[in-house]
């Protein structure tokens, strides 16, 4: 390439070929300069809806021409995403029109279940399908076994309560089991036990001066991708960016600093940075406070008198120093993390020097680890040290979205149902080894991945029937083969799905689901760019096939059947309690029910008489057209001194965690030390309540399994549902290091030489619990001794593109979850898929 | 007449691939073809590694070698400086592909969009086939963009080449090329090279620009500013 | 490196068969002006080979087109900047003259003034077509293996050599003719023209080919980084066929055989067809490798 200056533009008179207008066939129209007749071809309309390809949940619009969806764009009414979408949004066109979508209800005709069993599905009517399901449910009721029914929820909209909560409970089961813990609960743990906020944070990117990314790759994934893509050039102009990730991620490839941490040792790195910030005197005087005599006494290895420091909006900074930080020098961290002390110091100083307009951005990569709870706390605590929490250019909570919850259903729960739903939930939450401290409550959160063991071991009890929707646990949960076994054992399973997924292969009844973006009604809440928002899922095209909405229409159909078979309560609840708020009409079918429910839930948003915050609408129709409601912008510093913690302060010593753990210990009549040990942690005593160092936990011994395996996300993954799109495969190499139409394990060339493996070789990755085959890729973007691989490929079902051979059930590459052992960050219930949870060995195939 | 050109700001580019995907969407481009494309490379040694990404497309050269090489004048320069292709004239000799130094021209060796013409299915009677979906949707491919037909073959038939047209069908209606429109990073800027007040001239003079293989004298009109 | 070569072996066939055609024609012209009575048989064979061969080559090329039926449009949609556009006319013109010549020979009118005119114009077109082939490649910018003016000359030389070789091969298969030829070569017959030295011609052509191929190869070695990359690719992916096939089998062994024939100055009934066959093989491979490897594209980044 050559540099040229403006003077270099030499204009050239251009020979123009004048093309004659030729009357062409419709698809082969020749050149025609703006003839009106031709222009009419493309008269269409942009219709608002929502993209749920990942967890960002973007307000979008779909261009519809003659009933066909042909394009997608960001909803220009969105203040969070400012009308942008990421590449995933466009790919959904290939999902909704995927020939491999299930077009009719089906039933299994091969009674044998198993990974290698062809279910021999045959089409049936909706009536037969729903009748079969209702019949099974009535059978359980007859035997007073309603608790042996489970609703497995996957991705969802806020219509979820109709099926996940009301449907399950009125029928008589406690078992609404969500996917949440395979998603990201661990990172919420970090924020909750420091600032009392169990949710994802928002970030003020416009005003930030330093972005420190912990296992986060926001250009590719994690909760506000279009927003980040949109402003990143400006962020890079204004701010420094440092990325902590064992892999040279998309974001790392554009960052100022890449800290390729040894997987699972993020916590050590964060602690060393905290150490530097205190020693260098770079903490926030405004937020944390200061020594009474204003002289910095934080000196390596030297403890500090607690009463010499006066804290402002934080709690326990000196305790944290004395118990943990004073010896956590960069030199100490260097050997553990593989990141040079000099770089740790530089990043910490740069970060803190730019405070408070800085972000310590915690993502699943640094949190969803076996001992990730404390890493999550440590990473997030940096925001507390420098006062960037709830501050301009920093990390934020979110505005409230005004919406109604579902009407009370207690009156519809009959005796059998009441008895059934009193059973403990089946996922072992709250067990001694699974505190799952959502909102600080023992068993407050789900332990999704444990449900497989629960079914297999009949612990706490036997499960006889399940309905799953928008989920694919056989593919998406670590230790995936356990799910295959569990579903083999499960006597009756109905799957509501768009595609013949891996989980579908174990179904007795398959129900074709409406696509969330094009074919259904619903709404979701999210936030970015300081705005919270509610955005509607709308039916923007008429479905090509006879599909139904998972969260509303299908429960309605089942409720109808249950009523016919002698249990009318659910149907009565749906019909009586979900009247159209505008007309007062009772719903007479699933579609009316859906729309009534949606109008009810969102009434505080669209009803001008009720809404007094954020965007205003003239009414339902107006909201529907605009598609998105935006809150007012999030105000800074209002949480200071009023955090949701026990002390109302930002806690470095977490009284909140202490309280939660003590309650959990009490429940199991033991002490916190015992709980710590049971949950695979290494410390005792008060250390349990502060962000402290825990060595990474790994499966497998180094001598047998020499490599640390870690996985990451793809910027094209629609949660592993997009691998059946040709655009996904055609562009898979936009993930740095990856290859088109392939699934590669990224190996450092140094290791490649040692192993005698070169790029393109077929290899087998073997962990103590599983093995997969894929292609080797020697690449400098991973640390020697580690092997990284993207999640998303390796489907052995789902469709003819996703799988290498759908009929023979041969995967394209290998699913990481068959390699990863099922382990947990037990404190959040989260699946520990990151942090190098397992070691592996590599063999050539 | 404007002289259309594009600036790609590599500093803003995030390497997300939206340009490549949405181009397929806009122009009904089949699997394996990339009117809008990208190249990338990884250099250095761990931990000092650099990954670079560079979106590419037809450079709409002022002195276009593909236009020179075409024996029948099917590849031609439009009045507005865009390099266009006439599917009715093209004989499929591929001289343009040989002449093109950038690898942006594709040849339809087979009937295009095989996937959507296929009658195979995953589950007999339970799932559909490409052809069934296309027929039911009422278009050659279900998300077929009819706007493409305004100035070019909506889908290019077997036996001829095809390439990026700077979305001439959109540009003629005053719209930006779709890759520009859909770039979430705002890294692509389209404009008139002959208009001294255009944003592209401003950006080129402000940052200085690089062109691909400028030394060949093709005078490419895709200008790269800053670095990835 | 994986790459898609838009032009496949059918284009090589066009280059090769077209080369045989012009080579044979030029050979016929040479013999005609030397002694058309004495070499009547050889001239006849050459005259037939020329149009058949080039037409076969053109057919191969047409099958390579995506829209073969539109081939005819190249005649009325002439693009003056397109080498291929010129090529269509040059080749058509040559085919025309080659056919006329073949007709004249067939009708035993080789002595007419018409024949001389046909030969002169046809030869000029043959040379133009011979250069055109290489020009079709070397006119492309950024194709470093083809750049510079050497490829057209190299292809022309190769065409002449292979064209001559194919005539000799066919003649040699008609044993009588060959023995005739080779016998006469060493004899001196008074009153008649001096025997034409086919071995000498072959020797000269082979030496010329070796020279131009080596000059081309060396020029690549001294070229830009890009050129060297192309060369590296050629050697690392096609090294054996290049050195073994093109240089040793196609040029050096024939050279040695020709030299030994020149040395012994006596009949050698067996080596002529072998020499010719080796030359044809080498010529085909040369053009094919240059065509295919030249299409490799290297990344910009």
XYZ file of N, CA and C in Angstrom, chain B residues 39-41 52-54 56 65 67-73 87-95 97-103 107 109 158-160 212-213 216 218, chain C residues 4-8 10 64-68 70-71 73-75 77-85 88 136-137 140-143 146 226 295 297-301:
240
model
N -9.915 -8.703 4.848
C -8.718 -9.521 5.037
C -8.233 -9.270 6.458
N -7.495 -10.211 6.992
C -6.950 -9.995 8.333
C -5.635 -10.736 8.451
N -4.830 -10.297 9.396
C -3.601 -11.050 9.644
C -3.169 -10.874 11.090
N -4.774 -7.533 12.746
C -5.296 -6.418 11.949
C -6.416 -6.908 11.040
N -7.324 -6.029 10.817
C -8.506 -6.372 10.025
C -8.711 -5.248 9.025
N -8.993 -5.605 7.812
C -9.205 -4.578 6.799
C -10.354 -4.971 5.870
N -12.568 -4.955 2.645
C -12.243 -4.706 1.245
C -13.510 -4.765 0.408
N -8.654 -1.844 -14.350
C -8.099 -2.880 -15.224
C -9.157 -3.874 -15.714
N -12.179 -3.176 -16.515
C -12.903 -2.554 -17.630
C -12.062 -2.648 -18.903
N -10.762 -2.409 -18.718
C -9.848 -2.508 -19.859
C -9.860 -3.908 -20.450
N -9.896 -4.880 -19.582
C -9.690 -6.252 -20.041
C -10.922 -6.861 -20.690
N -12.085 -6.337 -20.376
C -13.313 -6.982 -20.850
C -13.414 -6.912 -22.372
N -13.512 -8.053 -23.035
C -13.493 -8.033 -24.505
C -14.802 -7.539 -25.115
N -15.850 -7.421 -24.301
C -17.138 -7.042 -24.892
C -17.731 -5.780 -24.259
N -16.952 -5.106 -23.436
C -17.475 -3.894 -22.808
C -18.577 -4.139 -21.797
N -24.845 -7.639 -17.056
C -24.982 -9.099 -17.098
C -25.470 -9.615 -18.441
N -26.074 -8.735 -19.231
C -26.575 -9.179 -20.531
C -25.440 -9.291 -21.553
N -24.394 -8.514 -21.335
C -23.285 -8.518 -22.286
C -22.211 -9.535 -21.921
N -22.110 -9.799 -20.628
C -20.997 -10.620 -20.120
C -20.977 -11.982 -20.801
N -19.783 -12.388 -21.290
C -19.675 -13.704 -21.918
C -19.056 -14.726 -20.968
N -18.703 -14.257 -19.787
C -18.134 -15.201 -18.805
C -16.725 -15.635 -19.124
N -15.931 -14.741 -19.724
C -14.565 -15.137 -20.089
C -13.604 -14.992 -18.923
N -14.021 -14.252 -17.881
C -13.231 -14.081 -16.666
C -11.963 -13.257 -16.850
N -11.857 -12.578 -18.005
C -10.698 -11.698 -18.205
C -10.638 -10.643 -17.107
N -11.577 -10.948 -14.069
C -11.067 -11.516 -12.820
C -9.551 -11.628 -12.860
N -9.042 -11.954 -14.061
C -7.589 -12.054 -14.205
C -6.974 -10.663 -14.083
N -7.664 -9.680 -14.632
C -7.120 -8.326 -14.646
C -7.236 -7.652 -13.287
N -8.263 -8.020 -12.551
C -8.555 -7.359 -11.275
C -7.479 -7.694 -10.238
N -6.738 -6.689 -9.768
C -5.663 -6.981 -8.820
C -6.170 -7.223 -7.396
N -7.451 -7.039 -7.165
C -7.966 -7.057 -5.795
C -8.801 -8.291 -5.455
N -9.101 -9.073 -6.456
C -9.859 -10.304 -6.178
C -11.281 -10.040 -5.732
N -17.225 -15.404 -10.158
C -17.788 -16.037 -11.337
C -18.841 -17.074 -10.935
N -20.067 -20.076 -11.552
C -19.746 -21.304 -12.268
C -20.989 -22.190 -12.363
N -26.118 -18.105 -13.872
C -24.959 -18.951 -14.138
C -24.213 -18.462 -15.376
N -22.885 -18.512 -15.326
C -22.085 -18.249 -16.508
C -21.533 -16.840 -16.617
N -21.917 -15.960 -15.692
C -21.357 -14.607 -15.769
C -20.692 -14.237 -14.445
N -5.251 0.531 -1.785
C -4.685 -0.787 -1.993
C -3.963 -0.832 -3.331
N -2.738 -1.324 -3.290
C -1.919 -1.501 -4.493
C -1.943 -0.261 -5.383
N 0.064 0.209 -8.650
C -0.296 -0.359 -9.946
C -0.911 0.688 -10.873
N -3.900 1.969 -10.758
C -5.313 1.765 -11.068
C -6.178 2.898 -10.519
N -8.391 -19.711 -6.117
C -9.260 -20.099 -7.207
C -8.678 -19.524 -8.486
N -8.316 -20.370 -9.410
C -7.781 -19.914 -10.687
C -8.942 -19.795 -11.669
N -9.310 -18.562 -12.017
C -10.447 -18.392 -12.935
C -10.207 -19.101 -14.270
N -8.958 -19.080 -14.729
C -8.660 -19.723 -15.999
C -8.061 -21.097 -15.755
N -8.720 -22.112 -16.269
C -8.241 -23.469 -16.011
C -7.530 -24.052 -17.228
N -8.350 -25.401 -19.805
C -8.863 -25.143 -21.149
C -8.195 -23.937 -21.794
N -14.672 -22.823 -22.194
C -14.283 -22.230 -20.915
C -15.143 -21.011 -20.592
N -15.809 -20.459 -21.559
C -16.646 -19.276 -21.329
C -17.887 -19.657 -20.516
N -18.305 -18.730 -19.682
C -19.538 -18.974 -18.939
C -20.751 -18.966 -19.849
N -20.688 -18.143 -20.871
C -21.782 -18.044 -21.840
C -21.200 -18.293 -23.236
N -20.970 -19.563 -23.593
C -20.306 -19.865 -24.861
C -21.060 -19.295 -26.057
N -22.473 -16.616 -26.363
C -22.243 -15.187 -26.566
C -20.865 -14.905 -27.162
N -20.132 -15.979 -27.497
C -18.787 -15.787 -28.037
C -18.809 -14.869 -29.253
N -20.528 -12.408 -29.893
C -20.679 -10.968 -29.634
C -19.332 -10.268 -29.529
N -18.280 -11.050 -29.299
C -16.960 -10.416 -29.199
C -16.588 -9.735 -30.508
N -17.193 -10.171 -31.579
C -16.834 -9.592 -32.871
C -17.427 -8.193 -33.034
N -18.675 -6.349 -30.416
C -18.505 -5.503 -29.227
C -17.025 -5.280 -28.944
N -16.311 -4.875 -29.959
C -14.864 -4.700 -29.845
C -14.493 -3.666 -28.779
N -13.565 -4.038 -27.915
C -13.058 -3.090 -26.913
C -11.564 -2.883 -27.177
N -11.194 -1.704 -27.678
C -9.801 -1.500 -28.115
C -8.781 -1.649 -26.989
N -9.214 -1.513 -25.718
C -8.223 -1.641 -24.647
C -8.070 -3.083 -24.176
N -8.897 -3.959 -24.733
C -8.868 -5.335 -24.258
C -8.000 -6.212 -25.143
N -7.010 -6.817 -24.539
C -6.117 -7.697 -25.288
C -6.915 -8.855 -25.875
N -7.855 -9.359 -25.078
C -8.630 -10.495 -25.569
C -9.471 -10.097 -26.786
N -9.959 -8.876 -26.759
C -10.751 -8.387 -27.876
C -9.914 -8.406 -29.155
N -9.286 -11.973 -30.443
C -10.356 -12.601 -31.199
C -10.142 -12.346 -32.687
N -1.785 -11.512 -23.369
C -3.049 -11.664 -22.652
C -2.774 -11.804 -21.148
N -1.634 -12.394 -20.847
C -1.261 -12.528 -19.439
C -0.495 -11.300 -18.962
N -1.813 -7.756 -17.722
C -2.507 -7.565 -16.448
C -1.583 -6.947 -15.413
N -2.072 -5.900 -14.755
C -1.246 -5.278 -13.722
C -1.285 -6.122 -12.453
N -0.207 -6.094 -11.759
C -0.177 -6.748 -10.453
C -0.075 -8.256 -10.523
N 0.205 -8.780 -11.702
C 0.424 -10.225 -11.825
C 1.915 -10.400 -12.043
N 3.763 -12.667 -14.499
C 3.542 -12.416 -15.924
C 4.093 -11.066 -16.380
N 7.060 -9.012 -4.238
C 5.858 -9.704 -4.707
C 6.235 -10.770 -5.739
N -1.895 -16.874 -11.565
C -3.198 -16.448 -11.047
C -3.255 -16.417 -9.527
N -2.972 -15.182 -5.951
C -3.035 -13.823 -5.434
C -2.482 -13.808 -4.013
N -1.710 -12.811 -3.722
C -1.165 -12.717 -2.368
C -1.919 -11.660 -1.583
N -2.109 -11.911 -0.289
C -2.916 -10.963 0.506
C -2.299 -9.576 0.563
N -3.183 -8.583 0.669
C -2.692 -7.192 0.723
C -2.042 -6.901 2.066
N -2.549 -7.558 3.082
C -2.103 -7.175 4.431
C -0.765 -7.799 4.769
